[in-house]
Amino acid sequence: MLSFNTDTVERRTLFVEVILPLAITKAYTYRVPYELNEQVAIGKRVVVQFGKSKIYTAIIAAISEQPPLAYEAKYLMDVLDEQPVVNARQLKLWDWMAGYYLCTMGEVMQAALPSALKLASETKILLNAEAVFDRSALSDKEFLVLDALEIQSELSVGDISKILGQKTIFPIIKSLLEKDIIQVSEEIVQKYQARKKTFIKLNTFYQDESNRKELFNILERAPKQLDLLLNFLQFSKSKQDISKADLMEQSGAGPTIIKALLEKEVFIAYEQEVSRLKQYAEEALQPGFVLNESQTHALENLHKVFETHEVALLHGVTSSGKTQLYIRLIEEYLKLGKQVLYLLPEIGLTTQIIQRLQQYFGNQIGVYHSKFSDQERAEIWQKVLKGEFKVILGARSSVFLPFQDLGLMVVDEEHENSYKQFDPAPRYHARDTAIYLAALHQCNVVLGSATPSLESYYNAKIGKYGLVTLQERYGGVHLPAIQIVSIAEETKRKTMQSHFTSVLVEEMRGALSRQEQIILFQNRRGYAPVLLCQTCGHSPKCLHCDVSLTYHKSSGKLHCHYCGYRHDLISNCQACGSAKIEQKGYGTEKIEDELSLIFPEARIARMDLDSTRTKHGFQQVLNDFEDGRIDILVGTQMVAKGLDFERVSTIGIVNADAMLNYPDFRAFERSFQLMAQVAGRAGRRDKQGKVIIQAYDTHHRVLQQVIKNDYYGLFETELIERRNYQYPPIYRLIHLDIKHKDPYQLQQIATHFAVRLRQQFGSRVLGPESPLVGKIRNYYLQKVLLKVEKEGISVQKVKAALQLLIRTFETEALAKGSIIQIDVDPF
């Protein structure tokens, strides 16, 4: 921190470069008021004005004595923090992400900081004390606002909306502004506040035995107050700090009785900061487990790999005990005083994993993901900053936390595309970001998966990563038996029941009779993906997106899965009026519905995005399934991600062809991963499980590789195709989306843009072409793909040239109204 002595040294003029939470390409410079010189430091938050009246929270990135040359620096308004909330390594990570993923530092900051640590600029409305006006000329609504302002000195936009009982209030505010009756100011609102709780203690005067006896005599005339006092004294023997809420619950007393004792100064109330976070055991329970021979060998190999590589790929079959290896490694790094980050692809997985890890590490664990409130996330941020949490378990955004001394990072299920952020920018991949973060901390990384991504396995094969394998299931349990059943054959023989083959139905019936559990996998949610008029062929589509609406029985409405638009279920065709509306296809809702007809006694539940939207929705389904209150669990790919249930014996994959025939170069890789992972949920204790895969193309290469659990065969065949057609891991992809509200202008813009790209990059450019969904949220889309060799060319130079070309293109008249979005390494 810079400092000076005002008595002996002339006051220095300081300038700070700040990162604003905006998509601007450069840092902005502000002048520091002399009285704040000693308070500024890199990583602290400051309040600044940007533009005419908007106020933002910014992060100090640099301090100097050099003013900006292009403009006159404004003064910053205030310094918010006593200590930096962002450290130097984080700023380096943000800078790398902005460069690698071709976005701005402001966009990275917006994604990185919890909302509660960012200040909001909230418009405040004030009465103009000098205004002269005719009240009779005001409308009724203007008069209501004026009346409220005379009672209360200032109102927010939200306050006025409530007073008028309507959302559209800006015309009224504009009218009052034009009449000079009101003024508008911008005021900073600090969002994060530490949670405080009221605690009760006994007045020290009554700690004396004789005084307390006298008190008992006095309170005999108030028996409820005496009972409360006795309860308090009993409670205080086992608990040092007694909250007001706990005391009321323990004693059954109401707030008025506590208030009476407070007024008599028998009790003294005081406030204390408390955590919003779930509290785990103070000490680890440390239940013992012994690594088997394969695990011990794998752990030794990991140690050897870390002697020469920072990153190790742990390729272990499902249920091989990878989590136990992670626990042993975490123990080792905690003994060295290091922090550990354990990344998971889905926040729902934290439910099971945290229950395991907290047995070993107690309250050293913090959990971080998007289902937490803003206040909870800010609290975790502060605790990591202070080093109070040694192990963080979280989803992809956990890579942004302010770690002080990382020693180990575990990326579990590293192949999962949930690690990729698609919107908004930065469109980063948490696995790759974690590896760069590890390099900044000089720590080790374990990438774990039963079905690694081709990129990671390729990096291990060429020696960039170390490779450790674990090919035996824990406890000697065999991999599940997999049977492929032909939907076409059973349809021909008329043995299908709804969407289920007779083989799958019989396997489910057998499992239910043995009181075993079943998981059915269908990678499409909703009830019916398409509604079709049998007369004219019309299908209801979203008003804002070029996609058919999906019928959801739970809401009784048609939903758009891209923008959230909803429409009432139609009974007549919107085009021809026909009442012959047919439902085509099926999602998890329909499967759940039809299973209840086939197995009326079975307890059936669903796990998809719709059924787990609430904060604890995912956890509730998992708890019910684990406790045996659910017999059949129907789900999307959520059910394939690392869940461990000992009573699951049967897995059904309802429609394998839908995955295999998806138009994407990763379709075979993802199909293998999903099917192998969901199959791995079966028979995870002392009994071999059974997997039924329903398909039309029963001889498909990938299905045969799934049956044999032949990941190596999949890798070899896919690598040949990727090499031939110039796809990852041999080439790097940069995906460019061009958007415009006019489809004809978009076509011109995209064609011209692609020509400019080809002039610069030649045959590496593919497109433009319309994607599968050609319109989202009223914007039409065209996509262009840039393929870049990983060898013999500087990717950094390609990215720099691409950014310059886009900035130049966006200044041209033709590009007006268009948006170009960049996605590096689209997953």
PDB file of N, CA, C and O in Angstrom, residues 275-338:
ATOM      1  N   SER A 275     -22.740 -16.975  11.029  1.00  0.00           N
ATOM      2  CA  SER A 275     -22.605 -17.456   9.659  1.00  0.00           C
ATOM      3  C   SER A 275     -23.963 -17.841   9.089  1.00  0.00           C
ATOM      4  O   SER A 275     -24.833 -18.346   9.792  1.00  0.00           O
ATOM      5  N   ARG A 276     -24.143 -17.562   7.792  1.00  0.00           N
ATOM      6  CA  ARG A 276     -25.347 -18.023   7.097  1.00  0.00           C
ATOM      7  C   ARG A 276     -25.185 -19.467   6.630  1.00  0.00           C
ATOM      8  O   ARG A 276     -26.123 -20.082   6.156  1.00  0.00           O
ATOM      9  N   LEU A 277     -23.977 -19.982   6.727  1.00  0.00           N
ATOM     10  CA  LEU A 277     -23.662 -21.270   6.119  1.00  0.00           C
ATOM     11  C   LEU A 277     -23.977 -22.424   7.042  1.00  0.00           C
ATOM     12  O   LEU A 277     -23.935 -22.297   8.263  1.00  0.00           O
ATOM     13  N   LYS A 278     -24.278 -23.553   6.408  1.00  0.00           N
ATOM     14  CA  LYS A 278     -24.537 -24.758   7.186  1.00  0.00           C
ATOM     15  C   LYS A 278     -23.281 -25.135   7.954  1.00  0.00           C
ATOM     16  O   LYS A 278     -22.182 -25.143   7.422  1.00  0.00           O
ATOM     17  N   GLN A 279     -23.456 -25.436   9.236  1.00  0.00           N
ATOM     18  CA  GLN A 279     -22.309 -25.774  10.074  1.00  0.00           C
ATOM     19  C   GLN A 279     -22.110 -27.286  10.102  1.00  0.00           C
ATOM     20  O   GLN A 279     -23.045 -28.041  10.360  1.00  0.00           O
ATOM     21  N   TYR A 280     -20.907 -27.715   9.793  1.00  0.00           N
ATOM     22  CA  TYR A 280     -20.575 -29.127   9.845  1.00  0.00           C
ATOM     23  C   TYR A 280     -19.894 -29.444  11.178  1.00  0.00           C
ATOM     24  O   TYR A 280     -19.614 -28.560  11.977  1.00  0.00           O
ATOM     25  N   ALA A 281     -19.629 -30.695  11.400  1.00  0.00           N
ATOM     26  CA  ALA A 281     -19.027 -31.122  12.666  1.00  0.00           C
ATOM     27  C   ALA A 281     -17.735 -30.352  12.913  1.00  0.00           C
ATOM     28  O   ALA A 281     -16.940 -30.133  11.998  1.00  0.00           O
ATOM     29  N   GLU A 282     -17.526 -29.925  14.158  1.00  0.00           N
ATOM     30  CA  GLU A 282     -16.307 -29.182  14.507  1.00  0.00           C
ATOM     31  C   GLU A 282     -15.071 -30.019  14.224  1.00  0.00           C
ATOM     32  O   GLU A 282     -14.085 -29.546  13.710  1.00  0.00           O
ATOM     33  N   GLU A 283     -15.144 -31.280  14.589  1.00  0.00           N
ATOM     34  CA  GLU A 283     -14.004 -32.173  14.390  1.00  0.00           C
ATOM     35  C   GLU A 283     -14.387 -33.253  13.388  1.00  0.00           C
ATOM     36  O   GLU A 283     -15.537 -33.663  13.290  1.00  0.00           O
ATOM     37  N   ALA A 284     -13.398 -33.716  12.646  1.00  0.00           N
ATOM     38  CA  ALA A 284     -13.649 -34.802  11.708  1.00  0.00           C
ATOM     39  C   ALA A 284     -13.989 -36.075  12.473  1.00  0.00           C
ATOM     40  O   ALA A 284     -13.436 -36.346  13.532  1.00  0.00           O
ATOM     41  N   LEU A 285     -14.936 -36.830  11.906  1.00  0.00           N
ATOM     42  CA  LEU A 285     -15.305 -38.101  12.545  1.00  0.00           C
ATOM     43  C   LEU A 285     -14.268 -39.187  12.245  1.00  0.00           C
ATOM     44  O   LEU A 285     -14.127 -40.150  12.974  1.00  0.00           O
ATOM     45  N   GLN A 286     -13.568 -39.009  11.090  1.00  0.00           N
ATOM     46  CA  GLN A 286     -12.460 -39.879  10.680  1.00  0.00           C
ATOM     47  C   GLN A 286     -12.784 -41.373  10.735  1.00  0.00           C
ATOM     48  O   GLN A 286     -12.089 -42.154  11.371  1.00  0.00           O
ATOM     49  N   PRO A 287     -13.866 -41.788  10.081  1.00  0.00           N
ATOM     50  CA  PRO A 287     -14.097 -43.232  10.004  1.00  0.00           C
ATOM     51  C   PRO A 287     -13.014 -43.851   9.129  1.00  0.00           C
ATOM     52  O   PRO A 287     -12.666 -43.304   8.085  1.00  0.00           O
ATOM     53  N   GLY A 288     -12.483 -44.954   9.538  1.00  0.00           N
ATOM     54  CA  GLY A 288     -11.354 -45.520   8.805  1.00  0.00           C
ATOM     55  C   GLY A 288     -11.779 -46.271   7.564  1.00  0.00           C
ATOM     56  O   GLY A 288     -12.837 -46.872   7.512  1.00  0.00           O
ATOM     57  N   PHE A 289     -10.980 -46.209   6.527  1.00  0.00           N
ATOM     58  CA  PHE A 289     -11.155 -47.095   5.377  1.00  0.00           C
ATOM     59  C   PHE A 289      -9.762 -47.458   4.891  1.00  0.00           C
ATOM     60  O   PHE A 289      -8.796 -46.708   5.065  1.00  0.00           O
ATOM     61  N   VAL A 290      -9.672 -48.599   4.312  1.00  0.00           N
ATOM     62  CA  VAL A 290      -8.383 -49.101   3.836  1.00  0.00           C
ATOM     63  C   VAL A 290      -8.431 -49.165   2.322  1.00  0.00           C
ATOM     64  O   VAL A 290      -9.365 -49.731   1.743  1.00  0.00           O
ATOM     65  N   LEU A 291      -7.430 -48.577   1.667  1.00  0.00           N
ATOM     66  CA  LEU A 291      -7.352 -48.665   0.212  1.00  0.00           C
ATOM     67  C   LEU A 291      -7.023 -50.094  -0.194  1.00  0.00           C
ATOM     68  O   LEU A 291      -6.204 -50.759   0.448  1.00  0.00           O
ATOM     69  N   ASN A 292      -7.698 -50.575  -1.244  1.00  0.00           N
ATOM     70  CA  ASN A 292      -7.353 -51.916  -1.727  1.00  0.00           C
ATOM     71  C   ASN A 292      -6.053 -51.856  -2.537  1.00  0.00           C
ATOM     72  O   ASN A 292      -5.458 -50.781  -2.707  1.00  0.00           O
ATOM     73  N   GLU A 293      -5.636 -52.976  -3.040  1.00  0.00           N
ATOM     74  CA  GLU A 293      -4.338 -53.060  -3.725  1.00  0.00           C
ATOM     75  C   GLU A 293      -4.279 -52.146  -4.946  1.00  0.00           C
ATOM     76  O   GLU A 293      -3.289 -51.436  -5.170  1.00  0.00           O
ATOM     77  N   SER A 294      -5.367 -52.129  -5.740  1.00  0.00           N
ATOM     78  CA  SER A 294      -5.403 -51.282  -6.947  1.00  0.00           C
ATOM     79  C   SER A 294      -5.347 -49.807  -6.588  1.00  0.00           C
ATOM     80  O   SER A 294      -4.639 -49.014  -7.225  1.00  0.00           O
ATOM     81  N   GLN A 295      -6.097 -49.426  -5.538  1.00  0.00           N
ATOM     82  CA  GLN A 295      -6.104 -48.024  -5.114  1.00  0.00           C
ATOM     83  C   GLN A 295      -4.745 -47.598  -4.568  1.00  0.00           C
ATOM     84  O   GLN A 295      -4.269 -46.492  -4.864  1.00  0.00           O
ATOM     85  N   THR A 296      -4.132 -48.468  -3.790  1.00  0.00           N
ATOM     86  CA  THR A 296      -2.811 -48.169  -3.229  1.00  0.00           C
ATOM     87  C   THR A 296      -1.797 -47.962  -4.342  1.00  0.00           C
ATOM     88  O   THR A 296      -0.993 -47.010  -4.320  1.00  0.00           O
ATOM     89  N   HIS A 297      -1.851 -48.829  -5.350  1.00  0.00           N
ATOM     90  CA  HIS A 297      -0.948 -48.732  -6.506  1.00  0.00           C
ATOM     91  C   HIS A 297      -1.212 -47.421  -7.268  1.00  0.00           C
ATOM     92  O   HIS A 297      -0.270 -46.728  -7.684  1.00  0.00           O
ATOM     93  N   ALA A 298      -2.510 -47.063  -7.430  1.00  0.00           N
ATOM     94  CA  ALA A 298      -2.868 -45.822  -8.133  1.00  0.00           C
ATOM     95  C   ALA A 298      -2.377 -44.596  -7.369  1.00  0.00           C
ATOM     96  O   ALA A 298      -1.875 -43.637  -7.969  1.00  0.00           O
ATOM     97  N   LEU A 299      -2.494 -44.630  -6.028  1.00  0.00           N
ATOM     98  CA  LEU A 299      -2.028 -43.504  -5.216  1.00  0.00           C
ATOM     99  C   LEU A 299      -0.512 -43.336  -5.331  1.00  0.00           C
ATOM    100  O   LEU A 299      -0.004 -42.210  -5.457  1.00  0.00           O
ATOM    101  N   GLU A 300       0.200 -44.447  -5.317  1.00  0.00           N
ATOM    102  CA  GLU A 300       1.660 -44.388  -5.491  1.00  0.00           C
ATOM    103  C   GLU A 300       2.011 -43.804  -6.854  1.00  0.00           C
ATOM    104  O   GLU A 300       2.947 -42.996  -6.986  1.00  0.00           O
ATOM    105  N   ASN A 301       1.255 -44.207  -7.880  1.00  0.00           N
ATOM    106  CA  ASN A 301       1.507 -43.694  -9.228  1.00  0.00           C
ATOM    107  C   ASN A 301       1.216 -42.196  -9.333  1.00  0.00           C
ATOM    108  O   ASN A 301       1.913 -41.470 -10.052  1.00  0.00           O
ATOM    109  N   LEU A 302       0.183 -41.734  -8.623  1.00  0.00           N
ATOM    110  CA  LEU A 302      -0.123 -40.297  -8.611  1.00  0.00           C
ATOM    111  C   LEU A 302       1.043 -39.515  -8.016  1.00  0.00           C
ATOM    112  O   LEU A 302       1.439 -38.460  -8.544  1.00  0.00           O
ATOM    113  N   HIS A 303       1.617 -40.033  -6.923  1.00  0.00           N
ATOM    114  CA  HIS A 303       2.772 -39.362  -6.322  1.00  0.00           C
ATOM    115  C   HIS A 303       3.948 -39.313  -7.294  1.00  0.00           C
ATOM    116  O   HIS A 303       4.655 -38.292  -7.388  1.00  0.00           O
ATOM    117  N   LYS A 304       4.163 -40.399  -8.032  1.00  0.00           N
ATOM    118  CA  LYS A 304       5.261 -40.431  -9.009  1.00  0.00           C
ATOM    119  C   LYS A 304       5.011 -39.429 -10.136  1.00  0.00           C
ATOM    120  O   LYS A 304       5.924 -38.736 -10.584  1.00  0.00           O
ATOM    121  N   VAL A 305       3.743 -39.394 -10.604  1.00  0.00           N
ATOM    122  CA  VAL A 305       3.390 -38.465 -11.694  1.00  0.00           C
ATOM    123  C   VAL A 305       3.650 -37.025 -11.274  1.00  0.00           C
ATOM    124  O   VAL A 305       4.177 -36.219 -12.043  1.00  0.00           O
ATOM    125  N   PHE A 306       3.298 -36.688 -10.024  1.00  0.00           N
ATOM    126  CA  PHE A 306       3.452 -35.310  -9.550  1.00  0.00           C
ATOM    127  C   PHE A 306       4.916 -34.886  -9.415  1.00  0.00           C
ATOM    128  O   PHE A 306       5.213 -33.700  -9.277  1.00  0.00           O
ATOM    129  N   GLU A 307       5.823 -35.846  -9.490  1.00  0.00           N
ATOM    130  CA  GLU A 307       7.250 -35.499  -9.475  1.00  0.00           C
ATOM    131  C   GLU A 307       7.677 -34.860 -10.792  1.00  0.00           C
ATOM    132  O   GLU A 307       8.628 -34.090 -10.842  1.00  0.00           O
ATOM    133  N   THR A 308       6.941 -35.185 -11.875  1.00  0.00           N
ATOM    134  CA  THR A 308       7.328 -34.692 -13.205  1.00  0.00           C
ATOM    135  C   THR A 308       6.245 -33.878 -13.904  1.00  0.00           C
ATOM    136  O   THR A 308       6.516 -33.180 -14.872  1.00  0.00           O
ATOM    137  N   HIS A 309       4.980 -33.994 -13.447  1.00  0.00           N
ATOM    138  CA  HIS A 309       3.862 -33.282 -14.075  1.00  0.00           C
ATOM    139  C   HIS A 309       3.041 -32.554 -13.010  1.00  0.00           C
ATOM    140  O   HIS A 309       2.887 -33.061 -11.907  1.00  0.00           O
ATOM    141  N   GLU A 310       2.488 -31.414 -13.385  1.00  0.00           N
ATOM    142  CA  GLU A 310       1.553 -30.732 -12.470  1.00  0.00           C
ATOM    143  C   GLU A 310       0.159 -31.348 -12.563  1.00  0.00           C
ATOM    144  O   GLU A 310      -0.610 -31.291 -11.613  1.00  0.00           O
ATOM    145  N   VAL A 311      -0.180 -31.911 -13.744  1.00  0.00           N
ATOM    146  CA  VAL A 311      -1.533 -32.423 -13.977  1.00  0.00           C
ATOM    147  C   VAL A 311      -1.485 -33.933 -14.191  1.00  0.00           C
ATOM    148  O   VAL A 311      -0.675 -34.437 -14.969  1.00  0.00           O
ATOM    149  N   ALA A 312      -2.377 -34.647 -13.478  1.00  0.00           N
ATOM    150  CA  ALA A 312      -2.497 -36.094 -13.649  1.00  0.00           C
ATOM    151  C   ALA A 312      -3.928 -36.432 -14.024  1.00  0.00           C
ATOM    152  O   ALA A 312      -4.873 -35.936 -13.400  1.00  0.00           O
ATOM    153  N   LEU A 313      -4.093 -37.275 -15.046  1.00  0.00           N
ATOM    154  CA  LEU A 313      -5.417 -37.786 -15.407  1.00  0.00           C
ATOM    155  C   LEU A 313      -5.610 -39.135 -14.727  1.00  0.00           C
ATOM    156  O   LEU A 313      -4.838 -40.068 -14.961  1.00  0.00           O
ATOM    157  N   LEU A 314      -6.618 -39.236 -13.868  1.00  0.00           N
ATOM    158  CA  LEU A 314      -6.951 -40.495 -13.200  1.00  0.00           C
ATOM    159  C   LEU A 314      -8.104 -41.136 -13.949  1.00  0.00           C
ATOM    160  O   LEU A 314      -9.249 -40.703 -13.847  1.00  0.00           O
ATOM    161  N   HIS A 315      -7.780 -42.164 -14.731  1.00  0.00           N
ATOM    162  CA  HIS A 315      -8.801 -42.876 -15.505  1.00  0.00           C
ATOM    163  C   HIS A 315      -9.205 -44.120 -14.728  1.00  0.00           C
ATOM    164  O   HIS A 315      -8.517 -45.133 -14.751  1.00  0.00           O
ATOM    165  N   GLY A 316     -10.331 -44.017 -14.017  1.00  0.00           N
ATOM    166  CA  GLY A 316     -10.797 -45.133 -13.196  1.00  0.00           C
ATOM    167  C   GLY A 316     -12.216 -45.507 -13.542  1.00  0.00           C
ATOM    168  O   GLY A 316     -13.084 -44.629 -13.648  1.00  0.00           O
ATOM    169  N   VAL A 317     -12.493 -46.786 -13.719  1.00  0.00           N
ATOM    170  CA  VAL A 317     -13.841 -47.230 -14.077  1.00  0.00           C
ATOM    171  C   VAL A 317     -14.832 -46.799 -12.999  1.00  0.00           C
ATOM    172  O   VAL A 317     -14.442 -46.476 -11.862  1.00  0.00           O
ATOM    173  N   THR A 318     -16.108 -46.791 -13.348  1.00  0.00           N
ATOM    174  CA  THR A 318     -17.141 -46.397 -12.378  1.00  0.00           C
ATOM    175  C   THR A 318     -17.075 -47.312 -11.154  1.00  0.00           C
ATOM    176  O   THR A 318     -16.874 -48.520 -11.274  1.00  0.00           O
ATOM    177  N   SER A 319     -17.234 -46.721  -9.991  1.00  0.00           N
ATOM    178  CA  SER A 319     -17.231 -47.443  -8.707  1.00  0.00           C
ATOM    179  C   SER A 319     -15.887 -48.092  -8.386  1.00  0.00           C
ATOM    180  O   SER A 319     -15.830 -49.101  -7.693  1.00  0.00           O
ATOM    181  N   SER A 320     -14.799 -47.467  -8.884  1.00  0.00           N
ATOM    182  CA  SER A 320     -13.470 -48.013  -8.592  1.00  0.00           C
ATOM    183  C   SER A 320     -12.871 -47.406  -7.324  1.00  0.00           C
ATOM    184  O   SER A 320     -11.799 -47.811  -6.892  1.00  0.00           O
ATOM    185  N   GLY A 321     -13.566 -46.425  -6.733  1.00  0.00           N
ATOM    186  CA  GLY A 321     -13.075 -45.824  -5.488  1.00  0.00           C
ATOM    187  C   GLY A 321     -12.203 -44.609  -5.703  1.00  0.00           C
ATOM    188  O   GLY A 321     -11.282 -44.350  -4.923  1.00  0.00           O
ATOM    189  N   LYS A 322     -12.499 -43.825  -6.740  1.00  0.00           N
ATOM    190  CA  LYS A 322     -11.702 -42.617  -7.007  1.00  0.00           C
ATOM    191  C   LYS A 322     -11.847 -41.608  -5.863  1.00  0.00           C
ATOM    192  O   LYS A 322     -10.884 -40.945  -5.488  1.00  0.00           O
ATOM    193  N   THR A 323     -13.072 -41.517  -5.299  1.00  0.00           N
ATOM    194  CA  THR A 323     -13.301 -40.544  -4.219  1.00  0.00           C
ATOM    195  C   THR A 323     -12.412 -40.834  -3.011  1.00  0.00           C
ATOM    196  O   THR A 323     -11.910 -39.916  -2.359  1.00  0.00           O
ATOM    197  N   GLN A 324     -12.187 -42.106  -2.721  1.00  0.00           N
ATOM    198  CA  GLN A 324     -11.317 -42.457  -1.591  1.00  0.00           C
ATOM    199  C   GLN A 324      -9.868 -42.023  -1.853  1.00  0.00           C
ATOM    200  O   GLN A 324      -9.166 -41.603  -0.934  1.00  0.00           O
ATOM    201  N   LEU A 325      -9.457 -42.115  -3.103  1.00  0.00           N
ATOM    202  CA  LEU A 325      -8.114 -41.626  -3.457  1.00  0.00           C
ATOM    203  C   LEU A 325      -8.031 -40.111  -3.257  1.00  0.00           C
ATOM    204  O   LEU A 325      -7.035 -39.592  -2.736  1.00  0.00           O
ATOM    205  N   TYR A 326      -9.096 -39.406  -3.667  1.00  0.00           N
ATOM    206  CA  TYR A 326      -9.112 -37.954  -3.478  1.00  0.00           C
ATOM    207  C   TYR A 326      -8.994 -37.604  -1.993  1.00  0.00           C
ATOM    208  O   TYR A 326      -8.268 -36.679  -1.616  1.00  0.00           O
ATOM    209  N   ILE A 327      -9.709 -38.352  -1.148  1.00  0.00           N
ATOM    210  CA  ILE A 327      -9.691 -38.080   0.296  1.00  0.00           C
ATOM    211  C   ILE A 327      -8.283 -38.246   0.857  1.00  0.00           C
ATOM    212  O   ILE A 327      -7.802 -37.417   1.638  1.00  0.00           O
ATOM    213  N   ARG A 328      -7.601 -39.306   0.450  1.00  0.00           N
ATOM    214  CA  ARG A 328      -6.227 -39.531   0.917  1.00  0.00           C
ATOM    215  C   ARG A 328      -5.305 -38.386   0.473  1.00  0.00           C
ATOM    216  O   ARG A 328      -4.465 -37.920   1.240  1.00  0.00           O
ATOM    217  N   LEU A 329      -5.464 -37.951  -0.781  1.00  0.00           N
ATOM    218  CA  LEU A 329      -4.640 -36.841  -1.277  1.00  0.00           C
ATOM    219  C   LEU A 329      -4.938 -35.557  -0.520  1.00  0.00           C
ATOM    220  O   LEU A 329      -4.022 -34.810  -0.137  1.00  0.00           O
ATOM    221  N   ILE A 330      -6.230 -35.280  -0.285  1.00  0.00           N
ATOM    222  CA  ILE A 330      -6.613 -34.062   0.448  1.00  0.00           C
ATOM    223  C   ILE A 330      -5.996 -34.072   1.840  1.00  0.00           C
ATOM    224  O   ILE A 330      -5.467 -33.057   2.314  1.00  0.00           O
ATOM    225  N   GLU A 331      -6.047 -35.229   2.502  1.00  0.00           N
ATOM    226  CA  GLU A 331      -5.439 -35.347   3.838  1.00  0.00           C
ATOM    227  C   GLU A 331      -3.964 -34.960   3.815  1.00  0.00           C
ATOM    228  O   GLU A 331      -3.474 -34.236   4.691  1.00  0.00           O
ATOM    229  N   GLU A 332      -3.262 -35.435   2.784  1.00  0.00           N
ATOM    230  CA  GLU A 332      -1.824 -35.160   2.683  1.00  0.00           C
ATOM    231  C   GLU A 332      -1.551 -33.663   2.525  1.00  0.00           C
ATOM    232  O   GLU A 332      -0.648 -33.109   3.156  1.00  0.00           O
ATOM    233  N   TYR A 333      -2.359 -32.991   1.676  1.00  0.00           N
ATOM    234  CA  TYR A 333      -2.112 -31.574   1.420  1.00  0.00           C
ATOM    235  C   TYR A 333      -2.547 -30.705   2.596  1.00  0.00           C
ATOM    236  O   TYR A 333      -1.951 -29.648   2.843  1.00  0.00           O
ATOM    237  N   LEU A 334      -3.582 -31.127   3.322  1.00  0.00           N
ATOM    238  CA  LEU A 334      -3.996 -30.371   4.509  1.00  0.00           C
ATOM    239  C   LEU A 334      -2.916 -30.417   5.588  1.00  0.00           C
ATOM    240  O   LEU A 334      -2.695 -29.443   6.317  1.00  0.00           O
ATOM    241  N   LYS A 335      -2.224 -31.556   5.691  1.00  0.00           N
ATOM    242  CA  LYS A 335      -1.125 -31.663   6.660  1.00  0.00           C
ATOM    243  C   LYS A 335       0.003 -30.697   6.332  1.00  0.00           C
ATOM    244  O   LYS A 335       0.752 -30.268   7.207  1.00  0.00           O
ATOM    245  N   LEU A 336       0.118 -30.354   5.041  1.00  0.00           N
ATOM    246  CA  LEU A 336       1.143 -29.387   4.614  1.00  0.00           C
ATOM    247  C   LEU A 336       0.664 -27.942   4.780  1.00  0.00           C
ATOM    248  O   LEU A 336       1.379 -26.994   4.449  1.00  0.00           O
ATOM    249  N   GLY A 337      -0.594 -27.773   5.268  1.00  0.00           N
ATOM    250  CA  GLY A 337      -1.145 -26.432   5.473  1.00  0.00           C
ATOM    251  C   GLY A 337      -1.676 -25.795   4.208  1.00  0.00           C
ATOM    252  O   GLY A 337      -1.867 -24.570   4.161  1.00  0.00           O
ATOM    253  N   LYS A 338      -1.935 -26.608   3.185  1.00  0.00           N
ATOM    254  CA  LYS A 338      -2.386 -26.084   1.898  1.00  0.00           C
ATOM    255  C   LYS A 338      -3.916 -26.087   1.792  1.00  0.00           C
ATOM    256  O   LYS A 338      -4.601 -26.821   2.495  1.00  0.00           O
TER     257      LYS A 338
END
